[in-house]
Coordinates of C-alpha atoms in Angstrom, one line a residue:
X236 CA -7.1 -36.3 -5.3
X237 CA -7.9 -32.5 -6.6
X238 CA -5.3 -30.7 -8.4
X239 CA -4.1 -28.9 -5.2
X240 CA -3.3 -32.2 -3.6
X241 CA -1.2 -33.7 -6.8
X242 CA 2.7 -33.8 -5.9
X243 CA 4.2 -31.4 -8.7
X244 CA 7.7 -32.1 -10.5
X245 CA 10.3 -30.4 -8.3
X246 CA 11.8 -27.3 -9.9
X247 CA 15.0 -27.6 -12.1
X248 CA 18.5 -27.5 -9.9
X249 CA 16.5 -28.3 -7.1
X250 CA 17.3 -31.6 -5.1
X251 CA 14.7 -33.7 -3.9
X252 CA 14.6 -33.9 0.1
X253 CA 17.4 -35.4 2.0
X254 CA 16.5 -37.3 5.2
X255 CA 18.3 -36.3 7.9
X256 CA 17.7 -35.9 11.4
X257 CA 17.8 -32.0 11.4
X258 CA 15.1 -32.0 8.8
X259 CA 13.0 -33.6 10.3
X260 CA 13.3 -31.8 13.3
X261 CA 12.7 -28.4 11.3
X262 CA 9.9 -30.1 8.8
X263 CA 7.5 -31.5 11.3
X264 CA 4.4 -32.8 10.6
X265 CA 2.7 -30.3 8.4
X266 CA -1.0 -30.2 6.8
X267 CA -0.8 -27.7 4.2
X268 CA -3.0 -24.7 6.6
X269 CA -1.6 -21.2 6.6
X270 CA 0.6 -21.5 10.7
X271 CA 2.2 -24.7 8.6
X272 CA 3.1 -22.7 6.0
X273 CA 4.4 -19.7 7.9
X274 CA 6.2 -21.5 10.3
X275 CA 8.4 -23.5 7.1
X276 CA 8.2 -19.8 5.2
X277 CA 10.1 -18.9 8.8
X278 CA 12.5 -22.0 8.8
X279 CA 13.6 -21.5 5.5
X280 CA 14.2 -17.3 5.4
X281 CA 16.6 -19.1 8.6
X282 CA 18.3 -21.7 6.4
X283 CA 18.5 -19.4 3.9
X284 CA 20.1 -16.6 5.8
X285 CA 22.4 -18.9 7.7
X286 CA 23.6 -20.3 4.2
X287 CA 22.0 -23.8 5.1
X288 CA 21.2 -24.7 0.8
X289 CA 20.6 -28.3 1.8
X290 CA 17.7 -27.2 4.3
X291 CA 16.3 -24.5 2.4
X292 CA 16.1 -26.5 -1.0
X293 CA 14.2 -29.6 1.2
X294 CA 12.1 -26.1 2.5
X295 CA 11.2 -25.3 -0.7
X296 CA 10.6 -28.0 -2.3
X297 CA 7.7 -28.7 0.2
X298 CA 6.5 -25.5 -0.3
X299 CA 6.6 -25.5 -4.0
X300 CA 4.7 -28.6 -3.6
X301 CA 1.9 -27.3 -1.1
X302 CA 1.3 -24.0 -2.4
X303 CA 0.3 -23.8 -6.0
X304 CA 0.2 -20.4 -7.6
X305 CA -3.7 -21.0 -8.2
X306 CA -4.0 -22.6 -5.3
X307 CA -6.6 -21.3 -2.5
X308 CA -5.8 -18.3 -0.9
X309 CA -3.6 -19.4 1.6
X310 CA -2.0 -21.1 -1.0
X311 CA -1.5 -18.5 -3.0
X312 CA -0.4 -15.7 -0.7
X313 CA 2.6 -18.7 0.4
X314 CA 3.8 -18.9 -3.1
X315 CA 3.8 -15.3 -3.8
X316 CA 6.2 -15.4 -0.2
X317 CA 8.0 -18.4 -1.6
X318 CA 8.9 -16.6 -5.4
X319 CA 10.0 -13.5 -3.7
X320 CA 12.3 -15.7 -1.0
X321 CA 14.3 -17.3 -3.9
X322 CA 14.9 -14.4 -5.0
X323 CA 16.2 -12.8 -2.5
X324 CA 18.3 -15.4 -2.0
X325 CA 19.7 -15.0 -5.4
X326 CA 19.8 -11.3 -5.2
X327 CA 22.4 -12.1 -1.9
X328 CA 24.0 -15.0 -3.1
X329 CA 23.3 -16.9 0.0
X330 CA 22.5 -20.7 -1.0
X331 CA 24.1 -20.3 -4.4
X332 CA 22.3 -23.6 -5.7
X333 CA 18.9 -21.3 -5.1
X334 CA 20.0 -19.3 -8.2
X335 CA 19.5 -23.1 -10.6
X336 CA 16.0 -22.2 -8.9
X337 CA 15.6 -18.6 -9.9
X338 CA 16.5 -18.9 -13.2
X339 CA 13.9 -21.6 -13.9
X340 CA 10.8 -20.1 -11.7
X341 CA 8.9 -17.3 -13.4
X342 CA 10.6 -13.9 -11.3
X343 CA 8.6 -11.0 -13.2
X344 CA 5.9 -10.0 -12.1
X345 CA 3.4 -9.2 -15.1
X346 CA 2.3 -5.7 -13.8
X347 CA -0.4 -4.1 -15.7
X348 CA -0.4 -0.5 -17.5
X349 CA -3.9 0.4 -16.0
X350 CA -6.3 2.7 -18.7
X351 CA -8.4 5.7 -16.4
X352 CA -11.4 3.4 -16.5
X353 CA -10.2 0.1 -15.7
X354 CA -7.7 2.0 -12.9
X355 CA -11.2 3.9 -11.8
X356 CA -13.0 0.1 -11.8
X357 CA -9.7 -1.4 -10.0
X358 CA -10.1 0.6 -7.1
X359 CA -14.2 0.5 -6.6
X360 CA -13.2 -3.3 -6.8
X361 CA -12.9 -3.5 -3.1
X362 CA -13.3 -0.6 0.1
X363 CA -9.3 -1.0 0.7
X364 CA -9.4 2.2 -1.4
X365 CA -12.7 3.4 -1.1
X366 CA -12.8 3.4 2.2
X367 CA -10.0 6.3 2.7
X368 CA -11.5 7.9 -0.3
X369 CA -14.7 8.3 1.0
X370 CA -13.8 9.2 4.8
X371 CA -11.3 11.5 2.9
X372 CA -14.1 13.4 1.3
X373 CA -16.7 14.0 3.9
X374 CA -14.0 15.0 6.3
X375 CA -12.4 18.1 3.4
X376 CA -16.2 18.7 2.6
X377 CA -16.4 20.3 6.2
X378 CA -13.0 21.3 6.7
X379 CA -13.3 24.0 3.6
X380 CA -17.2 25.0 3.8
X381 CA -17.1 28.5 3.1
X382 CA -13.8 29.0 1.2
X383 CA -13.6 30.2 -2.3
X384 CA -10.6 28.7 -3.4
X385 CA -9.4 25.4 -2.6
X386 CA -6.0 24.2 -3.1
X387 CA -5.8 20.6 -2.9
X388 CA -1.8 18.8 -2.8
X389 CA -2.8 15.0 -3.4
X390 CA 0.1 12.5 -2.2
X391 CA -1.5 10.0 -3.7
X392 CA -1.0 6.0 -5.1
X393 CA -4.3 5.8 -7.1
X394 CA -3.6 8.7 -9.2
X395 CA -6.4 11.5 -8.1
X396 CA -9.1 8.8 -8.4
X397 CA -10.2 10.1 -5.6
X398 CA -10.7 13.4 -7.0
X399 CA -13.7 13.4 -9.5
X400 CA -15.8 12.2 -6.3
X401 CA -15.0 15.2 -4.2
X402 CA -15.3 17.5 -7.5
X403 CA -19.2 16.2 -7.9
X404 CA -19.9 16.9 -4.7
X405 CA -17.7 20.6 -4.2
X406 CA -20.0 21.1 -7.7
X407 CA -23.2 20.5 -5.4
X408 CA -21.8 23.5 -2.8
X409 CA -25.2 25.7 -1.5
X410 CA -23.1 28.4 -1.7
X411 CA -21.1 27.7 -5.6
X412 CA -18.3 25.7 -6.3
X413 CA -15.2 27.0 -5.4
X414 CA -12.0 27.0 -7.4
X415 CA -10.1 23.7 -7.5
X416 CA -6.4 24.1 -7.9
X417 CA -5.0 20.5 -7.4
X418 CA -1.1 20.0 -7.1
X419 CA 0.3 16.2 -7.4
X420 CA 4.2 15.5 -7.0
X421 CA 5.2 12.9 -9.4
X422 CA 8.8 11.5 -9.6
X423 CA 11.0 9.3 -11.7
X424 CA 10.4 6.3 -13.7
X425 CA 12.6 4.9 -11.2
X426 CA 10.2 5.7 -8.5
X427 CA 6.7 3.8 -10.4
X428 CA 4.7 2.1 -8.0
X429 CA 2.1 0.0 -8.5
X430 CA -1.1 0.6 -10.2
X431 CA 0.5 2.6 -13.0
X432 CA -1.6 4.2 -15.3
X433 CA -1.1 4.2 -19.5
X434 CA -1.1 7.8 -19.9
X435 CA 1.2 10.5 -19.1
X436 CA 0.6 12.6 -15.1
X437 CA 0.0 16.3 -18.3
X438 CA -2.6 13.6 -20.3
X439 CA -5.0 12.8 -17.0
X440 CA -4.4 16.3 -15.3
X441 CA -6.2 17.4 -18.7
X442 CA -9.0 15.0 -18.2
X443 CA -9.6 15.8 -14.1
X444 CA -9.5 19.9 -15.8
X445 CA -12.7 18.6 -18.2
X446 CA -14.1 16.9 -16.0
X447 CA -14.2 19.4 -13.2
X448 CA -15.7 21.8 -16.3
X449 CA -18.4 19.8 -17.0
X450 CA -19.9 19.8 -13.5
X451 CA -19.3 24.0 -13.7
X452 CA -16.0 24.1 -11.4
X453 CA -12.9 25.9 -12.6
X454 CA -9.6 23.4 -11.7
X455 CA -6.2 24.3 -11.9
X456 CA -3.8 21.2 -12.3
X457 CA -0.3 21.5 -11.7
X458 CA 2.4 19.1 -11.7
X459 CA 5.4 19.3 -9.2
X460 CA 8.8 17.0 -9.7
X461 CA 9.1 15.9 -6.3
X462 CA 9.5 11.8 -5.4
X463 CA 9.1 9.8 -2.0
X464 CA 12.4 9.0 -2.3
X465 CA 13.7 12.4 -0.8
X466 CA 10.4 12.8 1.2
X467 CA 8.2 14.9 -0.9
X468 CA 10.9 17.8 0.1
X469 CA 11.1 19.6 -3.5
X470 CA 7.4 19.3 -3.3
X471 CA 7.5 21.2 -0.8
X472 CA 10.1 23.7 -1.6
X473 CA 8.4 24.5 -4.6
X474 CA 5.0 25.6 -2.8
X475 CA 7.1 27.8 -0.9
X476 CA 9.1 29.2 -3.6
X477 CA 7.2 29.9 -6.0
X478 CA 4.5 31.2 -3.6
X479 CA 1.6 28.6 -4.6
X480 CA -0.1 28.5 -1.1
X481 CA -2.1 31.6 -0.3
X482 CA -3.4 32.9 3.5
X483 CA -6.9 32.7 1.6
X484 CA -7.5 29.5 0.7
X485 CA -8.3 26.4 2.3
X486 CA -5.0 24.4 1.6
X487 CA -5.5 20.6 2.1
X488 CA -2.7 18.0 2.1
X489 CA -4.3 14.4 1.0
X490 CA -1.9 11.6 1.3
X491 CA -3.3 8.5 0.4
X492 CA -1.0 5.5 1.1
X493 CA 1.6 7.5 0.0
X494 CA 3.4 8.6 2.7
X495 CA 4.7 4.8 3.8
X496 CA 6.8 5.3 0.8
X497 CA 9.0 7.6 2.9
X498 CA 12.6 6.3 4.0
X499 CA 12.4 6.3 8.3
X500 CA 14.5 5.3 10.8
X501 CA 15.0 2.1 10.0
X502 CA 16.4 2.6 6.2
X503 CA 19.5 0.6 5.8
X504 CA 22.9 3.4 5.1
X505 CA 19.8 6.4 6.3
X506 CA 21.5 9.1 5.3
X507 CA 20.0 11.3 8.3
X508 CA 21.0 10.6 12.0
X509 CA 19.1 12.3 14.1
X510 CA 16.2 12.6 12.2
X511 CA 13.9 11.2 9.4
X512 CA 12.2 12.2 6.7
X513 CA 9.2 11.2 7.8
X514 CA 9.5 13.8 10.5
X515 CA 11.2 16.2 8.5
X516 CA 8.0 15.7 5.7
X517 CA 5.3 16.4 8.7
X518 CA 7.1 19.6 10.0
X519 CA 7.7 20.9 6.3
X520 CA 3.9 20.2 6.2
X521 CA 3.0 22.1 9.5
X522 CA 5.2 25.5 8.1
X523 CA 2.4 25.5 5.4
X524 CA 0.0 25.9 7.8
X525 CA -2.8 23.5 6.4
X526 CA -6.6 24.2 6.9
X527 CA -6.2 20.1 6.9
X528 CA -4.4 17.4 6.3
X529 CA -5.9 13.4 5.6
X530 CA -3.7 10.5 6.8
X531 CA -4.9 7.1 5.2
X532 CA -2.4 4.5 5.0
X533 CA -2.4 0.7 5.6
X534 CA -2.7 -0.5 9.1
X535 CA 0.5 -3.0 9.4
X536 CA 4.1 -3.1 10.9
X537 CA 6.7 -4.0 8.0
X538 CA 10.0 -1.3 9.1
X539 CA 11.8 -4.4 11.0
X540 CA 15.2 -5.2 10.2
X541 CA 15.0 -8.9 11.2
X542 CA 13.8 -10.7 8.1
X543 CA 11.3 -13.5 10.3
X544 CA 10.0 -10.5 12.4
X545 CA 9.0 -9.1 8.6
X546 CA 7.8 -12.0 7.3
X547 CA 5.6 -12.5 9.9
X548 CA 3.8 -9.5 10.2
X549 CA 3.6 -9.3 6.8
X550 CA 2.2 -12.7 5.9
X551 CA 0.0 -12.4 8.9
X552 CA -1.4 -9.3 7.3
X553 CA -1.1 -9.6 3.4
X554 CA -3.4 -12.7 3.4
X555 CA -6.1 -10.7 4.1
X556 CA -6.1 -9.3 0.1
X557 CA -5.8 -13.1 -0.5
X558 CA -8.6 -13.6 0.9
X559 CA -11.5 -10.5 0.1
X560 CA -10.3 -11.3 -3.8
X561 CA -12.1 -15.2 -3.3
X562 CA -15.5 -13.4 -3.0
X563 CA -15.5 -10.8 -5.7
X564 CA -13.0 -12.0 -8.5
X565 CA -13.6 -15.4 -10.7
X566 CA -10.1 -17.1 -10.8
X567 CA -8.2 -16.7 -14.2
X568 CA -10.0 -13.5 -14.6
X569 CA -8.0 -10.4 -15.4
X570 CA -9.1 -8.1 -12.8
X571 CA -8.0 -10.8 -10.1
X572 CA -4.5 -11.4 -11.9
X573 CA -3.9 -7.8 -11.6
X574 CA -5.0 -7.3 -8.0
X575 CA -2.7 -10.0 -7.0
X576 CA 0.1 -9.0 -9.1
X577 CA 0.2 -5.8 -7.0
X578 CA 0.0 -8.0 -3.9
X579 CA 2.6 -9.9 -5.0
X580 CA 5.2 -6.5 -6.3
X581 CA 4.5 -5.4 -2.5
X582 CA 5.3 -9.4 -1.3
X583 CA 8.8 -9.0 -3.0
X584 CA 9.8 -5.5 -1.9
X585 CA 9.0 -6.6 1.7
X586 CA 11.2 -9.8 1.7
X587 CA 13.9 -9.9 -1.6
X588 CA 15.3 -6.2 -0.8
X589 CA 16.6 -3.9 1.7
X590 CA 18.5 -1.0 1.8
X591 CA 16.6 2.6 -0.2
X592 CA 14.9 -0.5 -2.7
X593 CA 12.6 -1.9 0.0
X594 CA 10.1 1.2 -0.5
X595 CA 7.4 -0.8 1.1
X596 CA 7.8 0.4 4.4
X597 CA 4.3 0.2 6.4
X598 CA 3.9 1.7 9.4
X599 CA 1.2 1.2 12.5
X600 CA -1.6 3.6 12.6
X601 CA -0.4 4.4 16.2
X602 CA 2.5 5.1 15.2
X603 CA 1.5 7.7 12.7
X604 CA -0.9 9.1 15.7
X605 CA 2.3 9.2 17.1
X606 CA 4.5 11.4 14.0
X607 CA 1.9 14.0 13.3
X608 CA 1.5 15.0 17.1
X609 CA 4.7 15.4 17.8
X610 CA 5.0 17.1 14.4
X611 CA 2.2 20.1 16.4
X612 CA -1.1 18.5 14.4
X613 CA -4.3 17.8 16.9
X614 CA -6.7 14.7 15.7
X615 CA -9.9 15.8 14.0
X616 CA -12.7 13.2 14.7
X617 CA -14.9 12.1 12.0
X618 CA -18.8 13.1 12.4
X619 CA -21.8 11.0 11.8
X620 CA -22.5 12.0 8.4
X621 CA -19.1 11.0 7.6
X622 CA -19.6 7.7 9.2
X623 CA -22.7 7.0 8.2
X624 CA -21.2 7.9 4.2
X625 CA -18.3 5.0 5.4
X626 CA -20.7 2.2 6.2
X627 CA -23.6 2.9 3.4
X628 CA -20.3 2.7 1.1
X629 CA -19.6 -0.7 2.9
X630 CA -23.0 -1.9 2.6
X631 CA -21.8 -2.2 -1.3
X632 CA -19.4 -5.0 -0.5
X633 CA -19.1 -8.4 0.7
X634 CA -20.3 -9.2 4.4
X635 CA -16.5 -9.6 5.8
X636 CA -15.9 -5.8 5.3
X637 CA -16.7 -3.6 8.9
X638 CA -16.0 -0.2 10.1
X639 CA -14.4 0.7 13.9
X640 CA -14.0 3.9 15.9
X641 CA -11.0 3.8 17.7
X642 CA -9.5 6.8 19.9
X643 CA -9.7 10.3 18.9
X644 CA -12.5 8.9 16.6
X645 CA -10.4 7.4 13.9
X646 CA -11.6 4.7 12.0
X647 CA -10.8 2.1 10.8
X648 CA -11.4 -0.6 8.1
X649 CA -11.7 -4.2 8.8
X650 CA -11.9 -7.4 7.5
X651 CA -13.5 -10.3 9.1
X652 CA -12.6 -8.6 12.6
X653 CA -8.9 -7.9 11.4
X654 CA -7.5 -4.3 10.8
X655 CA -6.6 -3.4 7.4
X656 CA -6.7 0.2 6.7
X657 CA -7.0 3.6 8.8
X658 CA -7.8 6.9 7.9
X659 CA -7.4 10.2 10.0
X660 CA -8.2 13.4 9.9
X661 CA -6.0 16.4 11.5
X662 CA -5.3 20.1 11.4
X663 CA -2.2 22.5 13.1
X664 CA -2.0 22.3 16.9
X665 CA -1.7 25.4 17.5

């Protein structure tokens, strides 16, 4: 018997399973595979939501024994969902006995604060971000060809980690480097999302300006206080009020893994009944008449208000990062702990929170494509050079990664044939 098969002690406060015909029919026979674990999690959700403390305790006890935090990828995935369910039960007050489990289970996620070098290395570990960086930079270079001023509004989850590679490419333009204006939106501390940097946005800006200067590229760096929580409305407002956008410059809006945090139609207690923040944001972007909009995001759907549907969707998508980590990071390494802590944060937000606190509201590519078209944008296909660059980048990673070209030549990153991240490029339709 290996350590992943050892029967572990139940949490303090949780009773051992009690035999009953109801619990036997719910738990059934299981062998610890992913499908079984997903079904147990679904049964646990139903028990918690119906306030069936006895059944919830039984299922949690089983999950606790078959899904150790240091097990294989499916076990660690399930353990993260288990933790989120206990936190949800404690927050909502259902199954009050589970608050004892909450008190005795390590509930705080140790979110690492990255240095710039650590974060640059971190995002290069897998194509999860590099795919979008590579596809976007290639499309941007083509769109801004011939412009002497390039204004990039960077809405990114990765703190401008895409920009140095773009600066390198811009510096080598045959017509000479342009002036680069980089504008970033920064919210309050309450709006911080992982990964988190250990330096201020002003310090980061100074490093980027110095890097650009070392490549003979002049850069202006500007920070606008604005948050995803209100659909970056103050960002658009300030760009207009301060006359920061000129018709003679190339305006690029780079949206990398950031737009799915904007509240959408399913948000509980939504303030606007007729229009949502995502629609408002995209229409505001269209009013700026940008040269190009890049939209890169995860190809999944976490928007359902039905917890079971949301759990199934998240479980059948977030196995991917747990599976990929097995190919390149050793067990116990700091980078692996940081990597999986970020996934745990996402799972907790999807499962344990509701309303405006539930910010992980990923939508599939098809939904974003429709949103962009409704906002009067048209898709721009990625050329063969862009596709070739992406394929070359993927060759540096594990064999399970792949690339698909879908309708309108949108690009999709895959893992073992499953969609992971999509990359799209857009221009004003008229």
